[in-house]
Amino acid sequence: DFTGFEFQPNAKLIFTPDKRQTIWASVSRAVRIPNRLEHDLQLLYLDQLAPGFFVSGQGNSDFDSEQLISYELGYRIQPTDALSFDITAFYNDYNKLSTGEVGSPYLQTTPTPHGVIPVFAGNKGKAETFGVELVAQWQALDWWRFQGSYSYLQMQLHADGSSTAFLPDSPEGNSPHHQYSIRSSMNLLRDVQLDTTVRYVDNLSNQAVTSYTEMDIRLAWMPIKNFELSVVGQNLLDSQHAEFSNTAFSMPMEVQRGFYGKFSWSF
């Protein structure tokens, strides 16, 4: 009930010129409604800038929903029964993103005289994200299948001209520009499967996380119908590597090489 009625429509158009080709386009709108903190926060001291000067956090009862208009365009072709390619381009236009607006400083006299700089929730952020995703699938043999994928992402974040704000930690450096993966799926025997995945993730410049390449392997045995035993190895190329960082810690969080076994029974 912070913003009342919200409208989130979407429309998609699909065209199939023949049985091996598909072209599609879509447009959609989405919102993120405010949370209780953005609406009602009253935090007396958020930070101390200098002796005698403090930053306070304040909510905004007029805080509006963040808004997104998303555009997508895709094409799929299947040259043969064993081979297919998909490509999708996207463009996302964000408005009224959350910002921390700086208000006019004022003086408080209790418990001792000190200056306060209020920072309240605002809607003066904007952003554009765009990119492309590619997927290829190849049934090389009856018992051997390959799948490859690649994605590119570009983000641009800025505040409008009337903003007095500092933007939060820029998400431009919190998401990888490039990612790809190649997966091999093999039915070695009637009841034995071997899956191998190699993946690459680009660096996260805002988190001091370097790019990495890793490999996962899964070997599964199905001795009887509906019962499976499997062994999985993850992140096999390095003993450990950083994948993300948390602002509560000074160093990126490390993900280690791991192994586990699993059995499943479906009925």
Short mmCIF file of C-alpha atoms in Angstrom, two decimals:
data_model
loop_
_atom_site.label_atom_id
_atom_site.label_comp_id
_atom_site.label_asym_id
_atom_site.label_seq_id
_atom_site.Cartn_x
_atom_site.Cartn_y
_atom_site.Cartn_z
CA ASP A 1 0.00 0.00 0.00
CA PHE A 2 3.04 2.34 -0.15
CA THR A 3 2.43 3.18 -3.83
CA GLY A 4 -1.10 1.96 -4.56
CA PHE A 5 -2.03 0.34 -7.86
CA GLU A 6 0.84 -0.93 -10.04
CA PHE A 7 0.62 -1.87 -13.72
CA GLN A 8 2.95 -4.63 -15.05
CA PRO A 9 1.94 -5.65 -18.59
CA ASN A 10 3.93 -7.71 -21.05
CA ALA A 11 3.49 -8.51 -24.73
CA LYS A 12 5.27 -11.02 -26.97
CA LEU A 13 5.17 -11.55 -30.75
CA ILE A 14 6.37 -14.84 -32.29
CA PHE A 15 6.89 -15.42 -36.02
CA THR A 16 7.82 -18.79 -37.57
CA PRO A 17 8.67 -18.36 -41.28
CA ASP A 18 9.25 -22.13 -41.49
CA LYS A 19 9.55 -25.13 -39.21
CA ARG A 20 13.27 -24.53 -38.59
CA GLN A 21 13.22 -20.82 -37.77
CA THR A 22 11.61 -18.72 -35.03
CA ILE A 23 11.75 -14.95 -34.52
CA TRP A 24 10.30 -13.35 -31.39
CA ALA A 25 10.14 -9.97 -29.70
CA SER A 26 8.79 -8.86 -26.35
CA VAL A 27 8.18 -5.70 -24.31
CA SER A 28 7.37 -5.74 -20.59
CA ARG A 29 7.11 -3.41 -17.63
CA ALA A 30 8.01 -4.29 -14.04
CA VAL A 31 8.26 -2.41 -10.74
CA ARG A 32 9.87 -2.83 -7.33
CA ILE A 33 7.75 -1.33 -4.60
CA PRO A 34 9.41 0.41 -1.63
CA ASN A 35 10.24 -1.50 1.51
CA ARG A 36 9.62 -0.41 5.09
CA LEU A 37 13.11 1.06 5.55
CA GLU A 38 12.88 3.24 2.45
CA HIS A 39 9.48 4.48 3.58
CA ASP A 40 9.86 4.86 7.38
CA LEU A 41 13.56 4.67 8.33
CA GLN A 42 14.73 6.93 11.18
CA LEU A 43 18.38 6.13 11.89
CA LEU A 44 19.88 8.73 14.18
CA TYR A 45 23.54 8.17 13.35
CA LEU A 46 24.53 6.41 10.15
CA ASP A 47 28.18 7.50 10.11
CA GLN A 48 30.55 10.10 11.57
CA LEU A 49 32.12 12.24 8.85
CA ALA A 50 34.32 14.26 11.20
CA PRO A 51 34.43 15.08 14.91
CA GLY A 52 31.10 16.68 15.74
CA PHE A 53 29.48 15.93 12.35
CA PHE A 54 27.23 12.91 11.78
CA VAL A 55 25.18 11.47 8.92
CA SER A 56 21.62 10.37 9.70
CA GLY A 57 19.46 8.06 7.59
CA GLN A 58 15.83 8.93 6.91
CA GLY A 59 13.02 7.30 4.98
CA ASN A 60 10.77 9.06 2.51
CA SER A 61 6.99 8.71 2.62
CA ASP A 62 6.88 9.90 -1.02
CA PHE A 63 9.33 7.24 -2.22
CA ASP A 64 7.95 5.77 -5.45
CA SER A 65 8.36 2.36 -7.04
CA GLU A 66 11.46 1.65 -9.10
CA GLN A 67 10.44 1.10 -12.72
CA LEU A 68 11.71 -1.03 -15.59
CA ILE A 69 10.81 -1.25 -19.29
CA SER A 70 12.41 -4.33 -20.87
CA TYR A 71 12.85 -5.04 -24.60
CA GLU A 72 13.96 -8.40 -26.02
CA LEU A 73 14.52 -9.71 -29.54
CA GLY A 74 15.38 -13.31 -30.31
CA TYR A 75 16.09 -15.63 -33.23
CA ARG A 76 16.34 -19.43 -33.34
CA ILE A 77 17.42 -21.59 -36.26
CA GLN A 78 17.77 -25.35 -36.52
CA PRO A 79 19.85 -26.11 -39.66
CA THR A 80 19.62 -29.87 -39.06
CA ASP A 81 17.81 -32.16 -36.65
CA ALA A 82 21.03 -32.41 -34.61
CA LEU A 83 22.05 -28.73 -34.51
CA SER A 84 20.38 -25.52 -33.30
CA PHE A 85 21.40 -21.93 -32.52
CA ASP A 86 19.65 -19.30 -30.40
CA ILE A 87 20.53 -15.60 -30.09
CA THR A 88 18.74 -13.08 -27.87
CA ALA A 89 19.43 -9.37 -27.52
CA PHE A 90 18.00 -7.32 -24.67
CA TYR A 91 17.77 -3.70 -23.54
CA ASN A 92 16.48 -2.68 -20.10
CA ASP A 93 15.56 0.92 -19.23
CA TYR A 94 15.36 1.64 -15.46
CA ASN A 95 13.85 4.77 -13.93
CA LYS A 96 13.26 6.09 -10.42
CA LEU A 97 16.00 3.92 -8.94
CA SER A 98 16.79 4.31 -5.26
CA THR A 99 19.33 7.01 -4.35
CA GLY A 100 20.57 8.49 -1.09
CA GLU A 101 19.69 12.20 -1.34
CA VAL A 102 21.65 14.63 0.82
CA GLY A 103 19.51 17.14 2.72
CA SER A 104 20.37 20.45 4.37
CA PRO A 105 22.65 20.13 7.43
CA TYR A 106 21.29 21.21 10.80
CA LEU A 107 22.50 21.59 14.37
CA GLN A 108 21.43 19.47 17.34
CA THR A 109 22.16 20.55 20.90
CA THR A 110 21.52 17.30 22.79
CA PRO A 111 23.24 15.48 24.32
CA THR A 112 26.03 17.86 23.19
CA PRO A 113 26.08 20.27 20.24
CA HIS A 114 26.80 18.50 16.95
CA GLY A 115 26.04 18.86 13.28
CA VAL A 116 23.76 16.42 11.41
CA ILE A 117 23.70 15.82 7.65
CA PRO A 118 20.49 13.98 6.71
CA VAL A 119 20.46 11.43 3.90
CA PHE A 120 17.01 10.32 2.80
CA ALA A 121 15.68 7.84 0.25
CA GLY A 122 15.10 9.28 -3.21
CA ASN A 123 14.08 8.11 -6.70
CA LYS A 124 16.62 9.96 -8.82
CA GLY A 125 18.66 7.08 -10.19
CA LYS A 126 18.53 5.84 -13.77
CA ALA A 127 20.18 2.93 -15.53
CA GLU A 128 20.42 1.10 -18.82
CA THR A 129 21.54 -2.49 -19.25
CA PHE A 130 21.95 -4.24 -22.56
CA GLY A 131 23.57 -7.32 -23.93
CA VAL A 132 23.27 -10.53 -25.88
CA GLU A 133 22.97 -14.23 -25.11
CA LEU A 134 23.97 -17.08 -27.45
CA VAL A 135 23.19 -20.79 -27.11
CA ALA A 136 24.19 -23.66 -29.41
CA GLN A 137 23.18 -27.32 -29.10
CA TRP A 138 24.65 -30.21 -31.05
CA GLN A 139 23.67 -33.86 -30.90
CA ALA A 140 27.03 -35.16 -32.14
CA LEU A 141 26.10 -38.84 -31.75
CA ASP A 142 23.09 -40.71 -30.43
CA TRP A 143 24.86 -40.97 -27.08
CA TRP A 144 26.82 -37.68 -27.04
CA ARG A 145 25.40 -34.14 -26.83
CA PHE A 146 27.10 -30.72 -26.57
CA GLN A 147 25.69 -27.41 -25.39
CA GLY A 148 27.52 -24.08 -25.45
CA SER A 149 26.42 -20.67 -24.23
CA TYR A 150 27.82 -17.13 -24.12
CA SER A 151 26.45 -13.95 -22.54
CA TYR A 152 27.55 -10.32 -22.66
CA LEU A 153 26.23 -7.68 -20.23
CA GLN A 154 26.83 -3.93 -20.13
CA MET A 155 25.45 -1.70 -17.35
CA GLN A 156 25.29 2.10 -17.14
CA LEU A 157 24.10 3.75 -13.90
CA HIS A 158 23.67 7.47 -13.28
CA ALA A 159 21.60 10.01 -11.35
CA ASP A 160 19.41 12.63 -12.98
CA GLY A 161 20.50 16.27 -13.06
CA SER A 162 18.53 17.37 -9.99
CA SER A 163 20.00 14.75 -7.68
CA THR A 164 22.15 15.74 -4.71
CA ALA A 165 22.86 12.10 -4.03
CA PHE A 166 25.65 9.68 -3.91
CA LEU A 167 24.73 6.44 -5.64
CA PRO A 168 25.15 3.10 -3.83
CA ASP A 169 28.08 0.86 -4.70
CA SER A 170 27.97 0.75 -8.46
CA PRO A 171 26.49 -2.50 -9.79
CA GLU A 172 28.43 -1.86 -13.00
CA GLY A 173 31.42 -3.56 -11.40
CA ASN A 174 29.44 -6.19 -9.50
CA SER A 175 28.37 -8.21 -12.56
CA PRO A 176 30.60 -9.92 -15.13
CA HIS A 177 30.67 -8.53 -18.67
CA HIS A 178 31.40 -11.92 -20.23
CA GLN A 179 30.40 -15.48 -19.32
CA TYR A 180 30.53 -18.70 -21.31
CA SER A 181 30.10 -22.41 -20.71
CA ILE A 182 30.52 -25.64 -22.67
CA ARG A 183 28.78 -28.81 -21.54
CA SER A 184 29.27 -32.38 -22.72
CA SER A 185 26.63 -35.01 -21.87
CA MET A 186 27.47 -38.66 -22.61
CA ASN A 187 25.47 -41.85 -22.17
CA LEU A 188 28.49 -44.15 -21.92
CA LEU A 189 26.39 -47.25 -21.32
CA ARG A 190 22.70 -47.87 -21.09
CA ASP A 191 22.81 -47.06 -17.38
CA VAL A 192 25.91 -44.80 -17.05
CA GLN A 193 26.04 -41.04 -17.71
CA LEU A 194 29.00 -38.64 -17.73
CA ASP A 195 28.45 -34.87 -17.75
CA THR A 196 31.33 -32.37 -17.99
CA THR A 197 30.96 -28.59 -17.82
CA VAL A 198 33.65 -25.96 -18.36
CA ARG A 199 32.67 -22.36 -17.53
CA TYR A 200 34.32 -18.95 -17.61
CA VAL A 201 33.24 -15.88 -15.62
CA ASP A 202 34.71 -12.42 -16.21
CA ASN A 203 36.21 -10.31 -13.42
CA LEU A 204 34.17 -8.20 -10.96
CA SER A 205 36.09 -4.92 -10.91
CA ASN A 206 34.12 -3.43 -8.04
CA GLN A 207 34.82 -6.41 -5.78
CA ALA A 208 38.48 -7.12 -6.61
CA VAL A 209 37.45 -10.56 -7.95
CA THR A 210 39.49 -11.75 -10.92
CA SER A 211 38.14 -13.80 -13.81
CA TYR A 212 38.23 -17.58 -13.53
CA THR A 213 37.67 -20.77 -15.49
CA GLU A 214 36.35 -23.89 -13.77
CA MET A 215 35.21 -27.41 -14.53
CA ASP A 216 32.51 -29.61 -12.99
CA ILE A 217 32.10 -33.37 -13.62
CA ARG A 218 29.17 -35.68 -12.78
CA LEU A 219 29.24 -39.48 -13.14
CA ALA A 220 25.92 -41.26 -12.61
CA TRP A 221 24.88 -44.93 -12.53
CA MET A 222 21.26 -46.13 -12.73
CA PRO A 223 21.35 -49.85 -11.85
CA ILE A 224 17.55 -50.09 -11.78
CA LYS A 225 14.68 -47.95 -12.98
CA ASN A 226 14.05 -44.78 -10.92
CA PHE A 227 17.19 -45.23 -8.81
CA GLU A 228 20.42 -43.29 -9.37
CA LEU A 229 23.84 -43.15 -7.73
CA SER A 230 26.11 -40.24 -8.69
CA VAL A 231 29.44 -38.66 -7.81
CA VAL A 232 30.06 -34.96 -8.52
CA GLY A 233 33.26 -32.92 -8.52
CA GLN A 234 33.01 -29.12 -8.57
CA ASN A 235 35.59 -26.39 -9.25
CA LEU A 236 38.19 -28.96 -10.22
CA LEU A 237 40.73 -26.69 -11.92
CA ASP A 238 41.75 -24.79 -8.76
CA SER A 239 41.93 -25.66 -5.10
CA GLN A 240 40.00 -22.45 -4.43
CA HIS A 241 39.08 -19.19 -6.15
CA ALA A 242 37.16 -15.99 -5.41
CA GLU A 243 33.66 -15.63 -6.88
CA PHE A 244 32.14 -12.73 -4.94
CA SER A 245 32.82 -10.24 -2.19
CA ASN A 246 30.80 -9.09 0.79
CA THR A 247 31.19 -5.52 2.04
CA ALA A 248 31.26 -6.90 5.59
CA PHE A 249 34.60 -8.54 4.80
CA SER A 250 37.79 -7.02 3.48
CA MET A 251 38.68 -9.96 1.25
CA PRO A 252 36.68 -11.70 -1.51
CA MET A 253 34.93 -14.89 -0.44
CA GLU A 254 36.71 -18.04 -1.64
CA VAL A 255 34.94 -21.05 -3.16
CA GLN A 256 36.83 -24.32 -2.73
CA ARG A 257 37.12 -27.46 -4.82
CA GLY A 258 34.50 -29.94 -3.66
CA PHE A 259 33.20 -33.47 -4.08
CA TYR A 260 29.96 -35.10 -3.03
CA GLY A 261 27.97 -38.27 -3.60
CA LYS A 262 24.22 -38.49 -4.13
CA PHE A 263 21.57 -41.14 -4.47
CA SER A 264 17.99 -40.53 -5.58
CA TRP A 265 14.92 -42.71 -5.87
CA SER A 266 11.83 -41.48 -7.69
CA PHE A 267 8.42 -43.08 -7.42
#
